[in-house]
mmCIF file of C-alpha atoms in Angstrom:
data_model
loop_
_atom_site.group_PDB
_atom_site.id
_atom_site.type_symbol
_atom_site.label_atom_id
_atom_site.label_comp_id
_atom_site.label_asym_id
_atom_site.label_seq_id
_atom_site.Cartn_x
_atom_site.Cartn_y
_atom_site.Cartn_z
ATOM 1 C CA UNK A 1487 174.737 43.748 159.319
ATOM 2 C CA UNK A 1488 176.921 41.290 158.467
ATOM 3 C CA UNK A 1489 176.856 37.850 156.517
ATOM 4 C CA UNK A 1490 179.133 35.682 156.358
ATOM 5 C CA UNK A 1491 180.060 31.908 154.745
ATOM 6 C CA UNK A 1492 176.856 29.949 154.154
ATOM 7 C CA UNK A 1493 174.965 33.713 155.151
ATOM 8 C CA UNK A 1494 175.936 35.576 152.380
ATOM 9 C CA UNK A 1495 173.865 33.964 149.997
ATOM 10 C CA UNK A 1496 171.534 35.590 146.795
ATOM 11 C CA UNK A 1497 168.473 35.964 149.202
ATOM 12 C CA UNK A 1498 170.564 37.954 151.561
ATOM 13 C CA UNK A 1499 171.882 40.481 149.617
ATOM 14 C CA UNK A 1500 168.404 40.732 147.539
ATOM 15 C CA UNK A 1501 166.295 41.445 150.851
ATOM 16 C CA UNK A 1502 168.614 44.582 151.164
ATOM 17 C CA UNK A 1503 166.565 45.798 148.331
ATOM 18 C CA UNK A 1504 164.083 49.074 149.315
ATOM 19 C CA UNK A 1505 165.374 49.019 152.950
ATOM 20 C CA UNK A 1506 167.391 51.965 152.571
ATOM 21 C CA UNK A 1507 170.760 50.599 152.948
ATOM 22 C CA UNK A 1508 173.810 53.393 152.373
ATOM 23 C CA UNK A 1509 176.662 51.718 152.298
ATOM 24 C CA UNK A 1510 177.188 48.010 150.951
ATOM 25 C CA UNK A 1511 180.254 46.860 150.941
ATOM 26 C CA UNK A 1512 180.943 43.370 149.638
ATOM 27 C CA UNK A 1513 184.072 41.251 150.002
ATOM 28 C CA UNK A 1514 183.531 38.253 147.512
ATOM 29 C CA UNK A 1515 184.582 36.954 144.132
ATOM 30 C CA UNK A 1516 183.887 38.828 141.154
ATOM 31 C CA UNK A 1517 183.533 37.635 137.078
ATOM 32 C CA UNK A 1518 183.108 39.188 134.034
ATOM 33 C CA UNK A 1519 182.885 36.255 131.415
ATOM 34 C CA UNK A 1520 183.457 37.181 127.745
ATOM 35 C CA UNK A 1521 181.819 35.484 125.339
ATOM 36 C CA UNK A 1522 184.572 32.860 124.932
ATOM 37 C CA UNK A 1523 183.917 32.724 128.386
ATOM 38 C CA UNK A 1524 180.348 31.617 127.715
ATOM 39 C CA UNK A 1525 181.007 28.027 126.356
ATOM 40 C CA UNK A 1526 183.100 27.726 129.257
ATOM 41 C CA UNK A 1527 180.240 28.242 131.921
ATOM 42 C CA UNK A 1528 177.772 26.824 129.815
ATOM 43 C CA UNK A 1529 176.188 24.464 132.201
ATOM 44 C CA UNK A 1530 175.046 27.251 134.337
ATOM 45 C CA UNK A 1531 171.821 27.455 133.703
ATOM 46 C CA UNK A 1532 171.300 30.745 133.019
ATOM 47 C CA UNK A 1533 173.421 30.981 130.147
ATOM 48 C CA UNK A 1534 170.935 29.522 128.010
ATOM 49 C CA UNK A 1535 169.574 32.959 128.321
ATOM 50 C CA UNK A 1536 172.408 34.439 126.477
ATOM 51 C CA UNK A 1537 172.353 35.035 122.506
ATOM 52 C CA UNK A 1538 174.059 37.233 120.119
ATOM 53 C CA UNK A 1539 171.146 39.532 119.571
ATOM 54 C CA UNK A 1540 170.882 41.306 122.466
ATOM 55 C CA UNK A 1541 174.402 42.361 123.806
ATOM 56 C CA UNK A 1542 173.810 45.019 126.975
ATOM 57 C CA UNK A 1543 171.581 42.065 128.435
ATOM 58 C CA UNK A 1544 174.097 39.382 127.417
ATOM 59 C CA UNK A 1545 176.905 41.581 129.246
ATOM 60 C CA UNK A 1546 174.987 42.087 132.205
ATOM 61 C CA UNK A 1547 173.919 38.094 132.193
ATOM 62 C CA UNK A 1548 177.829 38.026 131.765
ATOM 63 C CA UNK A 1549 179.371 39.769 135.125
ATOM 64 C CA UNK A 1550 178.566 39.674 138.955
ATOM 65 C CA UNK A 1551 179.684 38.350 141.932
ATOM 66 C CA UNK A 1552 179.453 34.889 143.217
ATOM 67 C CA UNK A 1553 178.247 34.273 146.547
ATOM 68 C CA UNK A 1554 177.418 31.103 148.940
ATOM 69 C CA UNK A 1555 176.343 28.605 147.197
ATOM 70 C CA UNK A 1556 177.746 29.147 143.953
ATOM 71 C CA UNK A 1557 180.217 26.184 143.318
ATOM 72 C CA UNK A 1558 177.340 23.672 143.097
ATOM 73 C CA UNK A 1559 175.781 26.120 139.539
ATOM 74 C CA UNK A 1560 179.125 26.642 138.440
ATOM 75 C CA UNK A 1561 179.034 22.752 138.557
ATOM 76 C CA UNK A 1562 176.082 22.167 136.501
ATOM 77 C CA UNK A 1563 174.148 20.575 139.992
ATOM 78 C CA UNK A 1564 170.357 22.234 140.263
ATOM 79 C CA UNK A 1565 170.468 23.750 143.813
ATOM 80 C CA UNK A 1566 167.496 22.988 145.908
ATOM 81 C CA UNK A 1567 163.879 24.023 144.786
ATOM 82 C CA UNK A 1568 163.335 28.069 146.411
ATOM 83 C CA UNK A 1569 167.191 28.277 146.460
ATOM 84 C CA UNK A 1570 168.906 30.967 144.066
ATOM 85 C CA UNK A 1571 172.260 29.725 142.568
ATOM 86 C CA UNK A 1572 174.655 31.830 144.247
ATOM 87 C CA UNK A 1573 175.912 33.739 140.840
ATOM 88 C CA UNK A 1574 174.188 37.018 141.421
ATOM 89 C CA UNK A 1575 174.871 39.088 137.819
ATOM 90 C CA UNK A 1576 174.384 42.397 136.738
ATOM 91 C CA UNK A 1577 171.223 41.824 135.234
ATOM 92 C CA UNK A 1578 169.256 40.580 138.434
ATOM 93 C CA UNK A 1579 171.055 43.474 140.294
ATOM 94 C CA UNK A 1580 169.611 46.379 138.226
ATOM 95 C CA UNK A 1581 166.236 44.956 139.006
ATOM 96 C CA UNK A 1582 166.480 45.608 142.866
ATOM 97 C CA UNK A 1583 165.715 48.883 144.320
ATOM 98 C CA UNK A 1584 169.533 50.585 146.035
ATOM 99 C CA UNK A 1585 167.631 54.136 145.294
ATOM 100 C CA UNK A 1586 169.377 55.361 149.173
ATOM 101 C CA UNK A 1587 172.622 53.465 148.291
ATOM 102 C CA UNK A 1588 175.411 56.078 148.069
ATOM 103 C CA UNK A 1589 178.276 53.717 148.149
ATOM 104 C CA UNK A 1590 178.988 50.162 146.957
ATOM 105 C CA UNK A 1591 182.227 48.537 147.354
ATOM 106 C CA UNK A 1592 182.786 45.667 145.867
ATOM 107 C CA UNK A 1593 186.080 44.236 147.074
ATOM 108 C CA UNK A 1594 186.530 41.695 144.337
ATOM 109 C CA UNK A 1595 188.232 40.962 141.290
ATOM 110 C CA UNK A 1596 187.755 42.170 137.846
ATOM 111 C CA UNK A 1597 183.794 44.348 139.113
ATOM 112 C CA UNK A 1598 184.983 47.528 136.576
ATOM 113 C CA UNK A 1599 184.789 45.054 133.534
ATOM 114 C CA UNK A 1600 182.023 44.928 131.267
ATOM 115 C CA UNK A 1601 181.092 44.926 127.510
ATOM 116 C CA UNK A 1602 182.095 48.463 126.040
ATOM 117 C CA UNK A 1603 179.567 50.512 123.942
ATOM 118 C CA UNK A 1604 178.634 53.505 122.910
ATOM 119 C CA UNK A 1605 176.400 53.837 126.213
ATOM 120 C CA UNK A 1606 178.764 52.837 127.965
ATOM 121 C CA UNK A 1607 180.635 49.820 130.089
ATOM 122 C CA UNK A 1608 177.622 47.556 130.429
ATOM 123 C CA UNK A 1609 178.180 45.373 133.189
ATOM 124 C CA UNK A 1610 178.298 45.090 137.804
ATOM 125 C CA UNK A 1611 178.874 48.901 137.429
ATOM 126 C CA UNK A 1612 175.980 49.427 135.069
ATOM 127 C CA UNK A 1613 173.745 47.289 137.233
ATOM 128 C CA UNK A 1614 174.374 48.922 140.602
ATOM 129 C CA UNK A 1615 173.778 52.278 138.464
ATOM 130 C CA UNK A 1616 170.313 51.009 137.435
ATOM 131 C CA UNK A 1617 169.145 50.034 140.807
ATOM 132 C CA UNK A 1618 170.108 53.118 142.122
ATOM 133 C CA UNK A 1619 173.875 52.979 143.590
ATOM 134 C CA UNK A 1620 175.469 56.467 143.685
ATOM 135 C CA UNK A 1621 178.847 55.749 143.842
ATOM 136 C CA UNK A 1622 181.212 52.248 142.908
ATOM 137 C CA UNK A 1623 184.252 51.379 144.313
ATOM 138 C CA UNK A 1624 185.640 48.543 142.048
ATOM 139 C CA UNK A 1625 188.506 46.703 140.559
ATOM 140 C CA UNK A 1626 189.654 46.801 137.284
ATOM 141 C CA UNK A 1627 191.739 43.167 137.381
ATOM 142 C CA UNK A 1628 192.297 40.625 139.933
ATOM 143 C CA UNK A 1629 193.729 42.270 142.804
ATOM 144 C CA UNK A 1630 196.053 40.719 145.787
ATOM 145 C CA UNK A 1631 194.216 39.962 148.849
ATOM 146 C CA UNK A 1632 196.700 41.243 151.234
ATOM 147 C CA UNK A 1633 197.242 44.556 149.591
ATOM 148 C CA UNK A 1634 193.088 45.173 149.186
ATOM 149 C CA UNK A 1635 192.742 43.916 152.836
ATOM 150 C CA UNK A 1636 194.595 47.215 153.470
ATOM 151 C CA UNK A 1637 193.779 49.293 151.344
ATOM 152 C CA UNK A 1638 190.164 48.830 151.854
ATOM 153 C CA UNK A 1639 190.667 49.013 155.772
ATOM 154 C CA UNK A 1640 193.136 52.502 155.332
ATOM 155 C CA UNK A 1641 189.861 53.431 152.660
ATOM 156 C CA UNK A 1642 187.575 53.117 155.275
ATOM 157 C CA UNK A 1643 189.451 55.239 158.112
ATOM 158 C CA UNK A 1644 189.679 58.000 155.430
ATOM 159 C CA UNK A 1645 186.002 58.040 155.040
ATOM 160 C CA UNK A 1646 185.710 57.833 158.598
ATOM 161 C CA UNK A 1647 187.387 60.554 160.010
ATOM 162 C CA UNK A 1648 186.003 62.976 157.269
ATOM 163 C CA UNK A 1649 187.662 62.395 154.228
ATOM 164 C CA UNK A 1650 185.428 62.731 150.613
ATOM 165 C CA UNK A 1651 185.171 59.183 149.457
ATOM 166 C CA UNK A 1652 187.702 60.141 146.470
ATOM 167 C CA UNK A 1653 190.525 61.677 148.897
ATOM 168 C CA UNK A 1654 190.119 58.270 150.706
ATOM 169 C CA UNK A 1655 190.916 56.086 147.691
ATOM 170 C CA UNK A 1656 193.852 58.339 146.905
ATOM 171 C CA UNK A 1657 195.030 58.567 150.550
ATOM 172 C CA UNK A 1658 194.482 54.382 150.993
ATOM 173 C CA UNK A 1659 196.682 54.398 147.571
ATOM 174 C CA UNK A 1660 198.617 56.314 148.450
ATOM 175 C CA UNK A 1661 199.516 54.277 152.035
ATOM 176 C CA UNK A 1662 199.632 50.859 150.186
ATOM 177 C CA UNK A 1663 202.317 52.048 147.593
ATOM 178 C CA UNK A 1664 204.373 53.322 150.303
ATOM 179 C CA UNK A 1665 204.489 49.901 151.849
ATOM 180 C CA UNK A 1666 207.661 48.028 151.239
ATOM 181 C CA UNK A 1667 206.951 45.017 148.627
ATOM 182 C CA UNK A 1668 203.488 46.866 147.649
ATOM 183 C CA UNK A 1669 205.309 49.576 145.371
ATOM 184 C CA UNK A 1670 203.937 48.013 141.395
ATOM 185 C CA UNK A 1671 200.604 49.390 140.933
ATOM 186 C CA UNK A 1672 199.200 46.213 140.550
ATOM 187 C CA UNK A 1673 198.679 46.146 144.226
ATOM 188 C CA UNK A 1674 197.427 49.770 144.868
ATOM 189 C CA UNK A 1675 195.824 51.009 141.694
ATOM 190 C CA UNK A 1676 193.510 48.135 140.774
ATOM 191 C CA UNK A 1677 190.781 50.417 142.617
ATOM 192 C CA UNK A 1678 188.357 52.667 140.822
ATOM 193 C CA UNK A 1679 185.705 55.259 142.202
ATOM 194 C CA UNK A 1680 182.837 55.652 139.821
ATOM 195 C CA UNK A 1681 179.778 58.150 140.523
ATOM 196 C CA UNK A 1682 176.689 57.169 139.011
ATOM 197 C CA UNK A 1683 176.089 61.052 138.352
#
């Protein structure tokens, strides 16, 4: 299935939940706010959830992806009564149910980040882990949209024809860095497999 523009809203993605979905792969815009960050978004409304005392929830509160819809939150504006903002984080992830998921790709900026601990990087990767996700393709800064456009097509063509989802992201690498202008790493190796196990 896919959704598009005004489509790929909050409700969209969260009615994937418990329908056995195994691949997800999501093209959007990514955050991970810091907590300097914070003051900076602070007419979302959500943020008056965050507080110093609990930091893996803050963290999760802190990263996702922002989907239709999100400009008017981001804004300050209430959306519509029934209407989810558009800023899908971490936290409301780990709540869904992505139990058959065996691979997410988010093909976004910044989706690795998170706050560090020692449990872990608590943040989009930690939430697909909770609700289930397998395995997380993700970026670890803000990546070039012509270079991911290929690399996540080459990815895909890899896993295709056979390929272990890890020789794919090496192999798509691999292609994109051979490209002429696409040699610096910051085009190819922005890309990071995790497995939930």
């Amino acid at each position: 299935k896919l959704k598009t523009g005004e489509m790929g809203t909050e409700e969209s993605f969260m009615s994937l939940s418990s329908t056995g979905v195994n691949v997800l792969h999501l093209a959007t815009h990514g955050f991970f706010w810091t907590k300097e960050n914070v003051n900076e978004y602070s007419k979302v409304q959500f943020m008056s959830l965050i507080d110093d005392t609990n930091l893996r929830e803050n963290a999760l509160l802190r990263s996702g992806l922002l989907l239709s819809g999100a400009n008017i939150a981001l804004q300050g504006r209430s959306t519509s009564q029934g209407i989810q903002d558009g800023i899908l984080t971490a936290h409301e992830i780990a709540s869904l149910d992505f139990g058959d998921l065996d691979l997410v790709v988010l093909s976004a900026c910044q989706t690795a980040l998170g706050e560090i601990s020692g449990d872990g990087v608590f943040g989009l990767q930690r939430g697909f882990k909770l609700a289930g996700a397998q395995s997380m393709l993700m970026s670890l800064w803000k990546v070039d949209d012509t270079s991911t456009r290929v690399l996540m097509n080459e990815f895909y063509k890899q896993l295709l024809s056979g390929q272990s989802k890890s020789n794919s992201l090496k192999n798509a690498q691999k292609m994109v860095r051979s490209m002429k202008g696409l040699e610096n790493p910051e085009y190819w190796a922005g890309f990071i497999l995790i497995d939930a196990i």
